[in-house]
XYZ file of C-alpha atoms in Angstrom:
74
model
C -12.246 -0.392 3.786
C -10.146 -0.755 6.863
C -7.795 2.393 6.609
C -5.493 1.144 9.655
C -4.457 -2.192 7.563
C -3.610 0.320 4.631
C -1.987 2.950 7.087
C -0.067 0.174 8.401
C 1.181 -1.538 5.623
C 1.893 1.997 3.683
C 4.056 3.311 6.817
C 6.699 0.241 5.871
C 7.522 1.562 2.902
C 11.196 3.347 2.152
C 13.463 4.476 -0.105
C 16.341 2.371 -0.558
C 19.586 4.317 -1.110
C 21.398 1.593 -2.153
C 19.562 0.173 -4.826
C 18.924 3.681 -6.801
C 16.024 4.546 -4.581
C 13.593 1.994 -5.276
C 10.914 1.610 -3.093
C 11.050 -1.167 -0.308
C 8.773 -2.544 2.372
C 10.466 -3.229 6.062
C 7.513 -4.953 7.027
C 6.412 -7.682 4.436
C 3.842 -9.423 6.395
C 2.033 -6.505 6.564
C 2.040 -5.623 3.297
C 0.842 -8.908 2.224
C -1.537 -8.809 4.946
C -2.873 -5.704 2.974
C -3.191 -7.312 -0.276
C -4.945 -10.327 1.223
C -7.671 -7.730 2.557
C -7.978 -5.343 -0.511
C -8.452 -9.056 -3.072
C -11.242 -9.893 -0.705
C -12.671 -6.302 -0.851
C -11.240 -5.183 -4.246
C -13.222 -2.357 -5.631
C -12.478 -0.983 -9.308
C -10.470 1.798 -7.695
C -8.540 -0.747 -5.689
C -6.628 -2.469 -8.232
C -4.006 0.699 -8.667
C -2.756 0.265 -4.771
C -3.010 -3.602 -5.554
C -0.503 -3.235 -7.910
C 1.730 -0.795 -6.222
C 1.796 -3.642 -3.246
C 3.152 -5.889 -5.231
C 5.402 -3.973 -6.977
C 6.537 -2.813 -3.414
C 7.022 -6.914 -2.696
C 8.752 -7.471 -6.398
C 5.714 -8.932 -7.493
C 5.305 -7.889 -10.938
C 3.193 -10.045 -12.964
C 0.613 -9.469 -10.305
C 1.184 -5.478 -9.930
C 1.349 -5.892 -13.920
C -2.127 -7.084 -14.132
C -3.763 -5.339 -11.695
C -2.178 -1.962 -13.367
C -3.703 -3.268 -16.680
C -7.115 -3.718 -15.083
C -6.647 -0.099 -13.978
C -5.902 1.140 -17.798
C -8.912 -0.875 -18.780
C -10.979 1.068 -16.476
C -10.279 4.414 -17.460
């Protein structure tokens, strides 16, 4: 797995004050640039940080599923 893509993509992410502390991304590209690399290298313990990409994004039928894959793994 290429950490730095991770490391990169994880360093965008914020709390926003002022919309009751949900988490944002300042840097969307790179965040999907991260999905994009963990779907083509997805490993069962991959699809938890999947989905808490796309939750980041406000993706939530994807982060949904990939959090139900998760469930269905344990």
């Amino acid at each position: 797995m290429n950490d730095m893509i991770l490391k990169e993509a994880n360093a965008t992410i914020y709390f926003d004050r002022s919309n009751y502390l949900r988490e944002q991304t300042t840097d969307p590209k790179k965040m999907e640039a991260a999905i994009s690399y963990l779907k083509d290298y997805v490993e069962d313990r991959d699809h938890g940080l999947l989905g808490y990409f796309y939750r980041i994004l406000g993706k939530t039928e994807q982060a949904s599923y990939h959090y139900q894959l998760c469930l269905k793994k344990s």
